Short mmCIF file of C-alpha atoms and ligand atoms in Angstrom, two decimals:
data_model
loop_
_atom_site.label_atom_id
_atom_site.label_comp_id
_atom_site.label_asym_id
_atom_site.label_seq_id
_atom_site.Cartn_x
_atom_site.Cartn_y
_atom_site.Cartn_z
CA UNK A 449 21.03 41.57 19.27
CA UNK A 450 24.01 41.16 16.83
CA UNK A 451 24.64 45.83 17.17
CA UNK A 452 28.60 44.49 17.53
CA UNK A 453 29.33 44.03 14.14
CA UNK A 454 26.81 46.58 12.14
CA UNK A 455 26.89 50.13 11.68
CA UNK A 456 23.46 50.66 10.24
CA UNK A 457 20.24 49.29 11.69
CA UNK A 458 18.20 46.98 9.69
CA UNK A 459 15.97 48.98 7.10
CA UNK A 460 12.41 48.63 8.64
CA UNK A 461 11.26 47.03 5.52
CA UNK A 462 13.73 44.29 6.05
CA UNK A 463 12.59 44.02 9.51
CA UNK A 464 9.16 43.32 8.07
CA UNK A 465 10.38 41.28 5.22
CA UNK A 466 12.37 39.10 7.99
CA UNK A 467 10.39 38.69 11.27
CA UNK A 468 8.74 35.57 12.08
CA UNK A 469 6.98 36.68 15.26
CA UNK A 470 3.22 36.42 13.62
CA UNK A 471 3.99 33.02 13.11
CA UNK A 472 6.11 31.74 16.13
CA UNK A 473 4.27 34.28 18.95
CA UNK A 474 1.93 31.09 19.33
CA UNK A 475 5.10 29.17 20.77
CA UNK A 476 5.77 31.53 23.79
CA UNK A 477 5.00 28.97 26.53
CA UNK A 478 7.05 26.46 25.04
CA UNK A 479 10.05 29.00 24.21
CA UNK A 480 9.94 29.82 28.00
CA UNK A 481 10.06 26.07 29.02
CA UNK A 482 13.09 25.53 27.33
CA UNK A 483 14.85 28.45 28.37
CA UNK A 484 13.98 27.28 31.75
CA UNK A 485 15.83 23.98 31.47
CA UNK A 486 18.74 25.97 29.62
CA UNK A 487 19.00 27.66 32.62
CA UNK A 488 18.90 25.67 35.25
CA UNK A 489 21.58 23.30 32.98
CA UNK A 490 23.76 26.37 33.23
CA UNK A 491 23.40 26.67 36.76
CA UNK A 492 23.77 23.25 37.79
CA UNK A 493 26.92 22.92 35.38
CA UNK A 494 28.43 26.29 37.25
CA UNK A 495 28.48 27.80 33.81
CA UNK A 496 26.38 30.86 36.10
CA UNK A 497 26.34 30.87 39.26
CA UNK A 498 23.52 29.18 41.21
CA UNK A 499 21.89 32.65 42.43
CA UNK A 500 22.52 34.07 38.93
CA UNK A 501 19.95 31.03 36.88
CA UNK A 502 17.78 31.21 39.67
CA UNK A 503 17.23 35.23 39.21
CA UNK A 504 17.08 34.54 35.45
CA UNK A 505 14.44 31.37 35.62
CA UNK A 506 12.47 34.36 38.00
CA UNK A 507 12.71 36.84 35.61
CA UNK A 508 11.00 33.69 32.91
CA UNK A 509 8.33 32.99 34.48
CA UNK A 510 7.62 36.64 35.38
CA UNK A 511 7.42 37.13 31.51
CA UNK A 512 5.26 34.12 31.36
CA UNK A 513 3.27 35.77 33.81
CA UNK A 514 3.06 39.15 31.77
CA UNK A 515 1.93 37.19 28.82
CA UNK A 516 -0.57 35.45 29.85
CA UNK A 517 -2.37 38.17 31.38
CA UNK A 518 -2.23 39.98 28.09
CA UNK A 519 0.30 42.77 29.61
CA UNK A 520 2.62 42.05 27.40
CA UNK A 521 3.02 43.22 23.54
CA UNK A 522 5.81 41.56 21.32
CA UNK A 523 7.49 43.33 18.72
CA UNK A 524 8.17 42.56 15.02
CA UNK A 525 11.56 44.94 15.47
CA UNK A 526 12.61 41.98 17.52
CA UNK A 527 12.33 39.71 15.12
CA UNK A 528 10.92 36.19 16.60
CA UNK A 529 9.28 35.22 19.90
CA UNK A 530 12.66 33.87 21.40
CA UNK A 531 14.29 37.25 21.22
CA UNK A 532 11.25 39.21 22.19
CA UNK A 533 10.86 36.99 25.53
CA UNK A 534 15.07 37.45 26.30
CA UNK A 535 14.56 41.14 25.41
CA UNK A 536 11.86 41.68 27.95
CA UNK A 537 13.22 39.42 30.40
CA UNK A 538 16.81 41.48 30.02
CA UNK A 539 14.54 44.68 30.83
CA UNK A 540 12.78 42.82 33.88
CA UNK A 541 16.22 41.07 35.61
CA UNK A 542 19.45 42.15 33.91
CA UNK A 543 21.09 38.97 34.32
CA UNK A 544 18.88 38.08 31.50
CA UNK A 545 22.27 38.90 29.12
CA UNK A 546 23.57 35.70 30.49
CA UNK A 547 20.44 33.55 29.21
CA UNK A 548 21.70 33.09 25.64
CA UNK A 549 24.94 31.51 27.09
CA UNK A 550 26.20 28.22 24.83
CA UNK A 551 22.97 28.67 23.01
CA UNK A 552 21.96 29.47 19.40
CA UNK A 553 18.53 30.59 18.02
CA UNK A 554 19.44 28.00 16.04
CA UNK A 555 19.13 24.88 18.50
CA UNK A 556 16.70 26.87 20.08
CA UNK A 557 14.05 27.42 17.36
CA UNK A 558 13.93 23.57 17.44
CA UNK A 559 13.83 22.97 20.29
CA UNK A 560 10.60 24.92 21.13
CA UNK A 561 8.98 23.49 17.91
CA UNK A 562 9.32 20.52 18.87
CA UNK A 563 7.97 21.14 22.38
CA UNK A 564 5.14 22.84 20.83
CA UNK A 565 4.27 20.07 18.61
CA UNK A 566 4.79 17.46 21.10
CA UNK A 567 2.13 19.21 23.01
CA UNK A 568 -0.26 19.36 19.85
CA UNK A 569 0.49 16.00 18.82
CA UNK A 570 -0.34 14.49 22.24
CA UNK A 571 -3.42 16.29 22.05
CA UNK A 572 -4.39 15.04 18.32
CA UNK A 573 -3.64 11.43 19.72
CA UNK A 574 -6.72 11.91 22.34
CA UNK A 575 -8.82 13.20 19.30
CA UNK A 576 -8.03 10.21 16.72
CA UNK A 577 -8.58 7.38 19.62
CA UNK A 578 -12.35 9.29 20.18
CA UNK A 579 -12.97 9.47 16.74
CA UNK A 580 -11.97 5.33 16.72
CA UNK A 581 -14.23 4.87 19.31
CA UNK A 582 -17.11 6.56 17.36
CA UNK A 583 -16.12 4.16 14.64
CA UNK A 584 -16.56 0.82 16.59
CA UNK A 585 -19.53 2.46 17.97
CA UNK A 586 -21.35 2.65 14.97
CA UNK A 587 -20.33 -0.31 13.90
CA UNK A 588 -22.37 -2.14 16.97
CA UNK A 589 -24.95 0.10 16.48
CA UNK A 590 -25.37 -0.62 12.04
CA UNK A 591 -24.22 -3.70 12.13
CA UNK A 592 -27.29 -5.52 11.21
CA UNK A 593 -28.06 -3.05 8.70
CA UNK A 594 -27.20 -4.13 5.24
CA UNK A 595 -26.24 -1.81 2.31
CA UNK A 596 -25.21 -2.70 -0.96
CA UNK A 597 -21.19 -2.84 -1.63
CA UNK A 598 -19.38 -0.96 -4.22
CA UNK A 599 -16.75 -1.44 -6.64
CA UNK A 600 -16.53 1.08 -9.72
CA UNK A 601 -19.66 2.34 -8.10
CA UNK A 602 -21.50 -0.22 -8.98
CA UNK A 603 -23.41 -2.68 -7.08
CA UNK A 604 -21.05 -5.82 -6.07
CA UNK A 605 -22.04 -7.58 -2.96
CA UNK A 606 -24.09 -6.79 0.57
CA UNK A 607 -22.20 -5.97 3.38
CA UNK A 608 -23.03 -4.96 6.65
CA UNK A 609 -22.78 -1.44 7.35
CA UNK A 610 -20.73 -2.42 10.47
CA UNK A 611 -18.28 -3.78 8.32
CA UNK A 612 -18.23 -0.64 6.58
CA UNK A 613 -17.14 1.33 9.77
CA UNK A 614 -14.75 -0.86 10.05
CA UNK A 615 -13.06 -0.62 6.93
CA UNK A 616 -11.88 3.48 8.45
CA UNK A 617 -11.34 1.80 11.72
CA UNK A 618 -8.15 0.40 10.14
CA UNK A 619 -7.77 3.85 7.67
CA UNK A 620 -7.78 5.38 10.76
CA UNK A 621 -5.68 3.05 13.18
CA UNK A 622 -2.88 3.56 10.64
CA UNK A 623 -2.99 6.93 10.53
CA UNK A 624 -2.60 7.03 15.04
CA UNK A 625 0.32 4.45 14.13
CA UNK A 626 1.68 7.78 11.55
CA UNK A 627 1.01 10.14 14.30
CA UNK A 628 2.74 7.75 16.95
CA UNK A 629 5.78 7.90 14.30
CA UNK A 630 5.60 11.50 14.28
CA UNK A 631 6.03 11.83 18.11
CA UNK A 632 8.99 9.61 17.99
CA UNK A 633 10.68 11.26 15.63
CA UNK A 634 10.58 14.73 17.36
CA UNK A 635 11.47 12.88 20.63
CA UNK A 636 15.35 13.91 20.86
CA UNK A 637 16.31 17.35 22.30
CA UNK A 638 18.22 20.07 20.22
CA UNK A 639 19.58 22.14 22.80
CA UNK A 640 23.16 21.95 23.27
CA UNK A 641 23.82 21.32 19.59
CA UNK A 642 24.36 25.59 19.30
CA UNK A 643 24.59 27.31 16.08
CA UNK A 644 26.03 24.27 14.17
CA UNK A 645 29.47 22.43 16.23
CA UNK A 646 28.19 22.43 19.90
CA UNK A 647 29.99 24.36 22.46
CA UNK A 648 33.09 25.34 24.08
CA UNK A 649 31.27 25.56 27.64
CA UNK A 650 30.44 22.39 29.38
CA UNK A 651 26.92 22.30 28.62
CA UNK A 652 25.21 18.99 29.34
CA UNK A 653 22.51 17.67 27.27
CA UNK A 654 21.51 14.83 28.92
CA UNK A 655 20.18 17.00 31.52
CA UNK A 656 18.57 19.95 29.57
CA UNK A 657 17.03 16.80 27.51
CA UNK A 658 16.03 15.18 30.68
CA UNK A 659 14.49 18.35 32.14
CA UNK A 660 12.45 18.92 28.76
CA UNK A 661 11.08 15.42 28.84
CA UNK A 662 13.03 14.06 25.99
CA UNK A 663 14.18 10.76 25.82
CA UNK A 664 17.96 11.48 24.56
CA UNK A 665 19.69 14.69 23.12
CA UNK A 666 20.08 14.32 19.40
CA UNK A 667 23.01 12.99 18.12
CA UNK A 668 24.86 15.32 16.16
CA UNK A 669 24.86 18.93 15.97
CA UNK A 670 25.07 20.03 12.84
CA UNK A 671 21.74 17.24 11.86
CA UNK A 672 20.49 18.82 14.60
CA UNK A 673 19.72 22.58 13.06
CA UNK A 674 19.40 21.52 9.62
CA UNK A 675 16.89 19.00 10.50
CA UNK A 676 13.03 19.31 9.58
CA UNK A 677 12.43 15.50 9.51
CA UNK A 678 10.22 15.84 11.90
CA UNK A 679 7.80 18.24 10.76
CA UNK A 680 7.35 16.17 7.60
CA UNK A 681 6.49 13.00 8.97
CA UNK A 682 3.57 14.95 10.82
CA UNK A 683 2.61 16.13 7.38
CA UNK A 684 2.47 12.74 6.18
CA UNK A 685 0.44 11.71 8.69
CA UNK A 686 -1.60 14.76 8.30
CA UNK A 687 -1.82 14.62 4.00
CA UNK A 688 -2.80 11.01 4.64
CA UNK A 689 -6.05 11.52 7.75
CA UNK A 690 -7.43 14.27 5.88
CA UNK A 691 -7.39 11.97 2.24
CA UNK A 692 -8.76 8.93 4.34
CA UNK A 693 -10.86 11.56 5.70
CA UNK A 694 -12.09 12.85 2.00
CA UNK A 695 -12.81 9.64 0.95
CA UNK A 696 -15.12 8.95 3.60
CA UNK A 697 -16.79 12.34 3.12
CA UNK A 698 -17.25 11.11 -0.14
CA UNK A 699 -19.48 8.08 0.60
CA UNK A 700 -21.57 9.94 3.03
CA UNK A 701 -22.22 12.46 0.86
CA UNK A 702 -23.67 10.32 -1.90
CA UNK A 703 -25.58 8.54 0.91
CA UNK A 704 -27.24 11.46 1.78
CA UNK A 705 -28.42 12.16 -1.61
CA UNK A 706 -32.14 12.03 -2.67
CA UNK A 707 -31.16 8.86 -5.11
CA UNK A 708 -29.40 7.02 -2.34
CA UNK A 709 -30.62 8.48 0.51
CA UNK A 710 -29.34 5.78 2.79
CA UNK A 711 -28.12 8.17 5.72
CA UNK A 712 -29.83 10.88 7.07
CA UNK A 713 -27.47 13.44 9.00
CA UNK A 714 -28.56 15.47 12.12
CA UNK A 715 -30.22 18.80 11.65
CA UNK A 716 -27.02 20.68 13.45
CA UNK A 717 -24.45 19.53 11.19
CA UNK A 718 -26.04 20.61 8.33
CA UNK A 719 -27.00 23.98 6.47
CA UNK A 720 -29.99 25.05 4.72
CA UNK A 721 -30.07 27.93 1.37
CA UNK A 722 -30.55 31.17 1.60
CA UNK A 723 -33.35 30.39 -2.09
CA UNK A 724 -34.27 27.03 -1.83
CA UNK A 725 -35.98 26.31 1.15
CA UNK A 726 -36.07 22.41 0.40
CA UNK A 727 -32.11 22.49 1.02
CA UNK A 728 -30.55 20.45 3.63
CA UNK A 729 -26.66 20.67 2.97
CA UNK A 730 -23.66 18.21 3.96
CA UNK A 731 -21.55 21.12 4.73
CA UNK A 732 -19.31 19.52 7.43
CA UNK A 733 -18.39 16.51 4.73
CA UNK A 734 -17.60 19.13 2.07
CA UNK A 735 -15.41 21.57 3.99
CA UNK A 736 -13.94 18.68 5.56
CA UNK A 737 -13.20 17.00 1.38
CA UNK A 738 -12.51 20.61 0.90
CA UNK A 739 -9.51 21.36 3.51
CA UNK A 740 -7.52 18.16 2.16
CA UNK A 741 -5.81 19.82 -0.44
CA UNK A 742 -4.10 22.33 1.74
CA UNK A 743 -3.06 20.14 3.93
CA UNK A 744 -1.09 17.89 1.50
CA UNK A 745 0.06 21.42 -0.01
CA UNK A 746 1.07 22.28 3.42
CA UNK A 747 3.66 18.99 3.30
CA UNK A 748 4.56 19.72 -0.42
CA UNK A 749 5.32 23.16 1.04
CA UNK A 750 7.77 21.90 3.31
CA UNK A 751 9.66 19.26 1.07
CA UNK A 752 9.88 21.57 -1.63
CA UNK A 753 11.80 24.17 0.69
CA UNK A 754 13.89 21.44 2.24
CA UNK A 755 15.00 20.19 -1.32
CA UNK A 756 17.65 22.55 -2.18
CA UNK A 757 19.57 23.83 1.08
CA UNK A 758 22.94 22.53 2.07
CA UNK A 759 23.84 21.19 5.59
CA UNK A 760 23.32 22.69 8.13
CA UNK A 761 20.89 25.74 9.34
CA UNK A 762 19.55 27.88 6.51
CA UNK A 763 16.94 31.09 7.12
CA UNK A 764 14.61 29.55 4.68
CA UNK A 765 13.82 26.77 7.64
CA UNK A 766 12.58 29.87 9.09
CA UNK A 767 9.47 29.41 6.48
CA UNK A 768 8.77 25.75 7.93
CA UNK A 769 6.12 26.71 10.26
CA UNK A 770 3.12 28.08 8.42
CA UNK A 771 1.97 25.43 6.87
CA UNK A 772 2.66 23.20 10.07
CA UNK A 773 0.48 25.86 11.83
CA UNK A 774 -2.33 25.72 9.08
CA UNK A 775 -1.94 21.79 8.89
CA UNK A 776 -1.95 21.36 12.61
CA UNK A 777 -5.13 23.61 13.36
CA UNK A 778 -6.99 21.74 10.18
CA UNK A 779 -6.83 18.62 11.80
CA UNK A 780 -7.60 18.79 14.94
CA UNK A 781 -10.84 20.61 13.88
CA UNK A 782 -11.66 18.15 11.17
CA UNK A 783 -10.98 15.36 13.72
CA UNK A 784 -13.26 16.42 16.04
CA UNK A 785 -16.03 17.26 13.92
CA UNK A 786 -16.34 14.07 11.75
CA UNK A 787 -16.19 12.60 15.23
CA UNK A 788 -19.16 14.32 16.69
CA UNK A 789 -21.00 13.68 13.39
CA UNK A 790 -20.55 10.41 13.09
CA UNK A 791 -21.44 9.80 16.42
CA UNK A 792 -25.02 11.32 15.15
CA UNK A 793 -25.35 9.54 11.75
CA UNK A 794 -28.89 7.67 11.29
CA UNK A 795 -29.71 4.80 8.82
CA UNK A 796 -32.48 4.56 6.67
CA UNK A 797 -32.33 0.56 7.00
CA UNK A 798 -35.18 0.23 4.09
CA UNK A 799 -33.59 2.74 1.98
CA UNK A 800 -30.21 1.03 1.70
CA UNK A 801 -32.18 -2.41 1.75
CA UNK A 802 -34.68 -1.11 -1.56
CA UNK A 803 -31.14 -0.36 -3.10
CA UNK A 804 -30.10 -3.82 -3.19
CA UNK A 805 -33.08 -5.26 -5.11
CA UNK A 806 -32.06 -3.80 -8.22
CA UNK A 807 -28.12 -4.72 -9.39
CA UNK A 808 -28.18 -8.52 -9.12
CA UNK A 809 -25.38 -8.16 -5.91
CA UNK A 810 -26.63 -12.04 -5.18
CA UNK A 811 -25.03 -13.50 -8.31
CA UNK A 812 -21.59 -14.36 -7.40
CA UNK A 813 -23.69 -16.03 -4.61
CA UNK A 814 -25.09 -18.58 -6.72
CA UNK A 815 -21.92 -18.85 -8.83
CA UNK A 816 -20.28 -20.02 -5.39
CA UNK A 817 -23.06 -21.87 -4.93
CA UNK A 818 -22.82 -24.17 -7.73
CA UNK A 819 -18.99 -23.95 -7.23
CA UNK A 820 -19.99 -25.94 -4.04
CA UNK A 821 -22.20 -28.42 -6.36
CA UNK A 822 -18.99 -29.37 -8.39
CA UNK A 823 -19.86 -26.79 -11.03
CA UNK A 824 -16.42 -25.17 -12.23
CA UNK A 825 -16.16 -21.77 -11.12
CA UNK A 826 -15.64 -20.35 -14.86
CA UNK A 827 -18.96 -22.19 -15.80
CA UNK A 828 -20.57 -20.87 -13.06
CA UNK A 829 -19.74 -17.74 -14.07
CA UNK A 830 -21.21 -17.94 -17.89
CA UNK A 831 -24.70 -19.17 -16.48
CA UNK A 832 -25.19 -16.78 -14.06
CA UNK A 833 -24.14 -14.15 -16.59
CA UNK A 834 -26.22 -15.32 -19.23
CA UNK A 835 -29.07 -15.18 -16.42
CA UNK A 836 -28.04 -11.82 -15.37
CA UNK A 837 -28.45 -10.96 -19.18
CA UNK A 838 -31.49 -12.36 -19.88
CA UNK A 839 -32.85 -10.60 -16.77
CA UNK A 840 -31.88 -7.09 -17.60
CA UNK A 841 -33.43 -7.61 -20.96
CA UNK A 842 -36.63 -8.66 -19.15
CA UNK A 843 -37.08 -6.23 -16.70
CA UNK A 844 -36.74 -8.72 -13.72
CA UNK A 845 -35.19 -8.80 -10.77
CA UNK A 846 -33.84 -12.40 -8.98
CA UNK A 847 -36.66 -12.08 -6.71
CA UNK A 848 -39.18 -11.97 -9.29
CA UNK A 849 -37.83 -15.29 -11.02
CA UNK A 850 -39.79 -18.36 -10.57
CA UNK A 851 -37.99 -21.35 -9.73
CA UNK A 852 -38.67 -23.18 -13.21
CA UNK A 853 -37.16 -20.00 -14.77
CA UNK A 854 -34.11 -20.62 -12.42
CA UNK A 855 -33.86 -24.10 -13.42
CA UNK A 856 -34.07 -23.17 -17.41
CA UNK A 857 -30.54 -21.03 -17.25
CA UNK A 858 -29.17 -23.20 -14.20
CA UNK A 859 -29.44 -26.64 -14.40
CA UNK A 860 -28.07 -27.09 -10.97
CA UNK A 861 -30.60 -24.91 -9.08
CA UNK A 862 -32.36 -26.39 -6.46
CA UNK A 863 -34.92 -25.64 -3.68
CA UNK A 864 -31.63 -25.05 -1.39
CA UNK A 865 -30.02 -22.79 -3.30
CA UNK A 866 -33.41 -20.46 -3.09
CA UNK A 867 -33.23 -20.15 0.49
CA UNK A 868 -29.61 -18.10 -0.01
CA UNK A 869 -31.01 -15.87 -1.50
CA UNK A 870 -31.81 -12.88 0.66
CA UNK A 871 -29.28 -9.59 1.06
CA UNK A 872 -29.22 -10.98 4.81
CA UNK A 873 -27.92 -14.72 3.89
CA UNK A 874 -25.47 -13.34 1.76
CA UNK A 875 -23.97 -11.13 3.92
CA UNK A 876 -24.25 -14.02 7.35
CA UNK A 877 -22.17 -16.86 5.01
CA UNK A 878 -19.23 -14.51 3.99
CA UNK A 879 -17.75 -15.88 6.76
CA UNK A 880 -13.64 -15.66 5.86
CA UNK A 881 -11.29 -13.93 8.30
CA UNK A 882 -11.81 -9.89 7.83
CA UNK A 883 -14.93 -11.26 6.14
CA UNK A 884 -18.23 -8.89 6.11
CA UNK A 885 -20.19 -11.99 7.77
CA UNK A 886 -22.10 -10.29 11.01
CA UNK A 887 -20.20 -13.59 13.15
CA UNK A 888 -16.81 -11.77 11.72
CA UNK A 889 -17.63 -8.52 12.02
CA UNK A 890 -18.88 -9.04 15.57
CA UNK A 891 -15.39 -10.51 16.13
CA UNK A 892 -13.55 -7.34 14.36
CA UNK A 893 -15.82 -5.17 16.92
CA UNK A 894 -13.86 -6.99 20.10
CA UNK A 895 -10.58 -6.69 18.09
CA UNK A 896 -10.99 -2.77 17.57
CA UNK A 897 -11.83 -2.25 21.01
CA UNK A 898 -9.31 -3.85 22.53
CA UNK A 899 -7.15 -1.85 20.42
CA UNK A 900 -8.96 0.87 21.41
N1 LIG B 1213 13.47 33.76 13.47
C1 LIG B 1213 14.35 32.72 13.07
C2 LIG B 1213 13.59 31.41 12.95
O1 LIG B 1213 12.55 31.31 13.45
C3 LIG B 1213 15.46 32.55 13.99
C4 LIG B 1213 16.61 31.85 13.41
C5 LIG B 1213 17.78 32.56 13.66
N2 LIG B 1213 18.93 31.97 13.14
C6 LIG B 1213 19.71 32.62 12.29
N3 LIG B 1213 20.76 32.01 11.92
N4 LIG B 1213 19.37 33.80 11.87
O2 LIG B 1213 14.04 30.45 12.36
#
């Protein structure tokens, strides 16, 4: 492509050293879309002639054709998909030498990433709503099934597992409000912008952007070829699904342990051992935990090459892709497949319920209680400690306390207060806004699907 100028041919291990085709081949349809619009822009501007871009927009979608029934092989000697398709085009229709016209690879390598992204993105936002509506799903389905709460890993309060869905509901809603960012952000058309100044022809980019589906042409050229913004806040969104992602993992994973065993997992998302033949394995949750760490190394990747290089296009952009590849292809899997396992998640109701008779989750219950009796909340506090103590050196549980034993550490107690005291109660009269209370969660259920 650039034979004017050198004597010598690239070395062939330069070639290889320098091509980007394994990694940008996967862009082909979108490379040809935007060639398309390039072309008919340069027709309809009488840059070429009208017969001349309608020969050469033949000639694309004959290649088009050729690739996608496989009779077509790309070449590394060429570098990158865009000059592969204008090579084989120039073989197919001649006027294919005029394609390049007021355009760089430059504007053009952005312009079909972002077309190819767009395309992926779009798709990813179908994913994330069904894995949403799995969410609020099981969170009508568990939502009168109680499990005890956690902080520090330790027993706190009961909460309805509902409420629990809910809590990635809105992990999860943020990250679709990231990925709707992410779309934005790529939503402004490079082509036009050239090498680095724009053009001495009379391109216009409000039509090439209008043809592509954009909703404006960016705004300045050289931004426009130096600019990877894009591609990093899909990473962020990316980095920060697969960690909410990991975290959740993380909970089910401990549920579905012997000592918890509050969830039990279908059959066909799980493997067995090749030795133990007891072994029933959360693979799914662990390779899912497992992949999160590339993907934030896939965004560190990209900052890390973006640091350094001056204004405006620089080859080591040409290095941007892998990890959007890798990042992009992790997701979507891991989306779908926490989705469809979700959707297939089964309580043990008793098992989460047995859990809760041990850790004393009911105390800040009667602290609140009392609280309610005039008690001051500090004081409350020290007596159901001191009960709490006295307990654990005992062996007893609150259940197993007799009401003159209740009356002996709290002089307040009375027949009322006992009747709070169930996992069930507790959970019904945290009735706040965002509360776990089942009248509150019941309401967070509408809210999430009508944000749906
Ligand atoms: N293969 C390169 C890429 O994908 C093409 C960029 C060409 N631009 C240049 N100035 N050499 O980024």
């Amino acid at each position: 492509m650039w034979h004017g100028r050198f004597r010598h041919d690239t070395a062939k291990i330069v070639q290889e050293f320098t091509q980007s085709l394994d990694i940008d081949w996967r862009m082909y349809e979108a490379d040809i879309q935007g060639s398309t619009a390039h072309v008919s822009m340069l027709g309809k501007t009488g840059i070429l002639d009208h017969e001349e871009a309608a020969k050469i927009e033949a000639g694309l979608q004959a290649v088009l054709q050729e690739i996608r029934e496989g009779k077509f092989t790309p070449s590394e000697a060429l570098e990158d998909v865009h000059m592969n398709i204008e090579a084989r085009l120039t073989e197919i229709e001649p006027l294919g030498a005029k394609l390049h016209t007021a355009r760089s690879r430059n504007d053009q390598v952005a312009t079909t990433t972002r077309l190819y992204l767009r395309t992926r993105l779009q798709a990813l936002k179908d994913d994330i709503r069904e894995l949403l509506r799995v969410i609020v799903s099981n969170a009508e389905r568990h939502i009168n099934v109680i499990i005890p709460g956690y902080t520090h890993m330790q027993q706190a309060q009961p909460i309805s597992l509902g409420h629990y869905w809910l809590s990635w509901f809105e992990a999860f809603s943020r990250d679709r409000a990231r990925l709707d960012f992410a779309l934005d952000a790529l939503d402004e058309c490079p082509l036009g912008a050239g090498a680095l100044a724009g053009s001495t022809l009379p391109v216009d980019r409000m039509m090439t952007s209008e043809l592509l589906g954009f909703s404006r042409p960016t705004r300045n050229s050289l931004d426009t070829v130096a600019n990877r913004d894009y591609m990093a806040d899909f990473h962020y969104f990316a980095s920060m699904f697969m960690l909410h992602v990991s975290r959740l993992c993380t909970d089910l994973i401990t549920w579905n342990t012997q000592e918890f065993a509050f969830i039990v997992l279908p059959d066909e998302f799980c493997t067995g051992s090749s030795m133990m033949p007891q072994k029933k394995n959360p693979d799914v949750l662990e390779l899912s935990r497992g992949k999160t760490g590339q993907v934030v190394g896939n965004m560190l990747d990209l900052l890390m090459n973006l640091k350094g290089l001056p204004m405006t296009y620089n080859r080591d952009l040409q290095e941007d892709k892998r990890g959007l590849w890798a990042s992009l292809d992790t997701v979507e899997s891991v989306m779908k497949i926490i989705a469809a396992l979700l959707e297939h998640v089964d309580v043990d109701e008793e098992a989460a319920l047995r859990g809760l008779t041990k850790g004393y989750p009911l105390a800040t219950d009667i602290a609140e209680y009392l609280v309610m009796k005039g008690v001051p909340f500090r004081e409350a506090h020290a007596q159901v400690g001191r009960l709490v103590g006295w307990c654990v050196e005992n062996g007893l549980a609150f259940s197993e306390l007799t009401f003159e034993q209740w009356k002996e550490h709290i002089p307040e107690a009375d027949p009322a207060m006992m009747e709070i005291l169930t996992p069930r109660e507790s959970v019904r009269r945290r009735d706040t806004y965002g509360g776990t209370g089942f009248a509150q969660v019941l309401r967070q259920i509408e809210e999430a699907k009508s944000r749906l």
